[in-house]
């Protein structure tokens, strides 16, 4: 591959885009870099925006809109692409760094299939999971297990309640959810479950 897929937050004012939102999220296909891009890196590039299609039977528009990315981007000219490495990772992006580190540890310790299954189970990330396994879970009616939601929040909360008791466990579990939600990509299902638990 000669490109890398990266989730970006586009600053509309700095980009000269006349848009009512100050920023929006997009999935961008960018030229390869010598060092891996990390959360907090600033990118300047000339990109083309486009809507996802369903070429090859895969509905990219629905897939990415479920991740709050309604428009995609691609940088076709590597000469217009520059990266400014972050000196430190902003605290708002640190859960993403922890998630990336945990995923890397899973792949180092387990086989690719086992690591991909645990990624799907813990973080709701099914990108590395073979399609045949995803279809098996759908046939068995268990695909909801790989969508982070109330079940995952319930397990996390019960873990702290059992270990620390009710009073301390409730306080620690609320803090854990504040970290867990962005680690799992802040999908609507996990946000809904966290809000309902908070109430």
JSON list of N, CA and C in Angstrom, two decimals, residues 2-4 29-33 37 45 75-79 81:
[
{"chain": "A", "resi": 2, "resn": "UNK", "atom": "N", "xyz": [0.42, 2.26, -0.71]},
{"chain": "A", "resi": 2, "resn": "UNK", "atom": "CA", "xyz": [1.16, 3.52, -0.74]},
{"chain": "A", "resi": 2, "resn": "UNK", "atom": "C", "xyz": [0.41, 4.64, -0.03]},
{"chain": "A", "resi": 3, "resn": "UNK", "atom": "N", "xyz": [-0.64, 4.29, 0.72]},
{"chain": "A", "resi": 3, "resn": "UNK", "atom": "CA", "xyz": [-1.37, 5.28, 1.50]},
{"chain": "A", "resi": 3, "resn": "UNK", "atom": "C", "xyz": [-1.63, 4.76, 2.90]},
{"chain": "A", "resi": 4, "resn": "UNK", "atom": "N", "xyz": [-1.99, 5.65, 3.80]},
{"chain": "A", "resi": 4, "resn": "UNK", "atom": "CA", "xyz": [-2.39, 5.27, 5.15]},
{"chain": "A", "resi": 4, "resn": "UNK", "atom": "C", "xyz": [-3.72, 5.95, 5.46]},
{"chain": "A", "resi": 29, "resn": "UNK", "atom": "N", "xyz": [-7.24, 9.41, 3.49]},
{"chain": "A", "resi": 29, "resn": "UNK", "atom": "CA", "xyz": [-6.22, 8.54, 2.92]},
{"chain": "A", "resi": 29, "resn": "UNK", "atom": "C", "xyz": [-5.04, 9.42, 2.55]},
{"chain": "A", "resi": 30, "resn": "UNK", "atom": "N", "xyz": [-3.93, 9.25, 3.28]},
{"chain": "A", "resi": 30, "resn": "UNK", "atom": "CA", "xyz": [-2.78, 10.13, 3.17]},
{"chain": "A", "resi": 30, "resn": "UNK", "atom": "C", "xyz": [-1.55, 9.37, 2.70]},
{"chain": "A", "resi": 31, "resn": "UNK", "atom": "N", "xyz": [-0.55, 10.07, 2.14]},
{"chain": "A", "resi": 31, "resn": "UNK", "atom": "CA", "xyz": [0.70, 9.40, 1.76]},
{"chain": "A", "resi": 31, "resn": "UNK", "atom": "C", "xyz": [1.39, 8.78, 2.98]},
{"chain": "A", "resi": 32, "resn": "UNK", "atom": "N", "xyz": [2.16, 7.73, 2.76]},
{"chain": "A", "resi": 32, "resn": "UNK", "atom": "CA", "xyz": [2.90, 7.09, 3.85]},
{"chain": "A", "resi": 32, "resn": "UNK", "atom": "C", "xyz": [3.94, 8.04, 4.41]},
{"chain": "A", "resi": 33, "resn": "UNK", "atom": "N", "xyz": [4.18, 7.93, 5.72]},
{"chain": "A", "resi": 33, "resn": "UNK", "atom": "CA", "xyz": [5.20, 8.74, 6.39]},
{"chain": "A", "resi": 33, "resn": "UNK", "atom": "C", "xyz": [6.29, 7.82, 6.94]},
{"chain": "A", "resi": 37, "resn": "UNK", "atom": "N", "xyz": [2.05, 8.15, 12.23]},
{"chain": "A", "resi": 37, "resn": "UNK", "atom": "CA", "xyz": [1.33, 9.32, 12.72]},
{"chain": "A", "resi": 37, "resn": "UNK", "atom": "C", "xyz": [0.71, 8.99, 14.08]},
{"chain": "A", "resi": 45, "resn": "UNK", "atom": "N", "xyz": [-2.24, 19.61, 4.27]},
{"chain": "A", "resi": 45, "resn": "UNK", "atom": "CA", "xyz": [-2.28, 18.91, 2.99]},
{"chain": "A", "resi": 45, "resn": "UNK", "atom": "C", "xyz": [-3.39, 19.47, 2.13]},
{"chain": "A", "resi": 75, "resn": "UNK", "atom": "N", "xyz": [-5.57, 12.61, -0.13]},
{"chain": "A", "resi": 75, "resn": "UNK", "atom": "CA", "xyz": [-4.49, 13.50, -0.57]},
{"chain": "A", "resi": 75, "resn": "UNK", "atom": "C", "xyz": [-3.78, 12.79, -1.72]},
{"chain": "A", "resi": 76, "resn": "UNK", "atom": "N", "xyz": [-3.97, 13.29, -2.93]},
{"chain": "A", "resi": 76, "resn": "UNK", "atom": "CA", "xyz": [-3.44, 12.60, -4.10]},
{"chain": "A", "resi": 76, "resn": "UNK", "atom": "C", "xyz": [-2.03, 13.05, -4.47]},
{"chain": "A", "resi": 77, "resn": "UNK", "atom": "N", "xyz": [-1.60, 14.18, -3.94]},
{"chain": "A", "resi": 77, "resn": "UNK", "atom": "CA", "xyz": [-0.28, 14.71, -4.26]},
{"chain": "A", "resi": 77, "resn": "UNK", "atom": "C", "xyz": [0.57, 14.78, -3.00]},
{"chain": "A", "resi": 78, "resn": "UNK", "atom": "N", "xyz": [1.58, 13.92, -2.91]},
{"chain": "A", "resi": 78, "resn": "UNK", "atom": "CA", "xyz": [2.43, 13.87, -1.72]},
{"chain": "A", "resi": 78, "resn": "UNK", "atom": "C", "xyz": [3.21, 15.16, -1.51]},
{"chain": "A", "resi": 79, "resn": "UNK", "atom": "N", "xyz": [3.38, 15.97, -2.56]},
{"chain": "A", "resi": 79, "resn": "UNK", "atom": "CA", "xyz": [4.13, 17.21, -2.43]},
{"chain": "A", "resi": 79, "resn": "UNK", "atom": "C", "xyz": [3.38, 18.25, -1.60]},
{"chain": "A", "resi": 81, "resn": "UNK", "atom": "N", "xyz": [1.73, 17.54, 1.13]},
{"chain": "A", "resi": 81, "resn": "UNK", "atom": "CA", "xyz": [1.49, 16.88, 2.42]},
{"chain": "A", "resi": 81, "resn": "UNK", "atom": "C", "xyz": [2.64, 17.15, 3.38]}
]
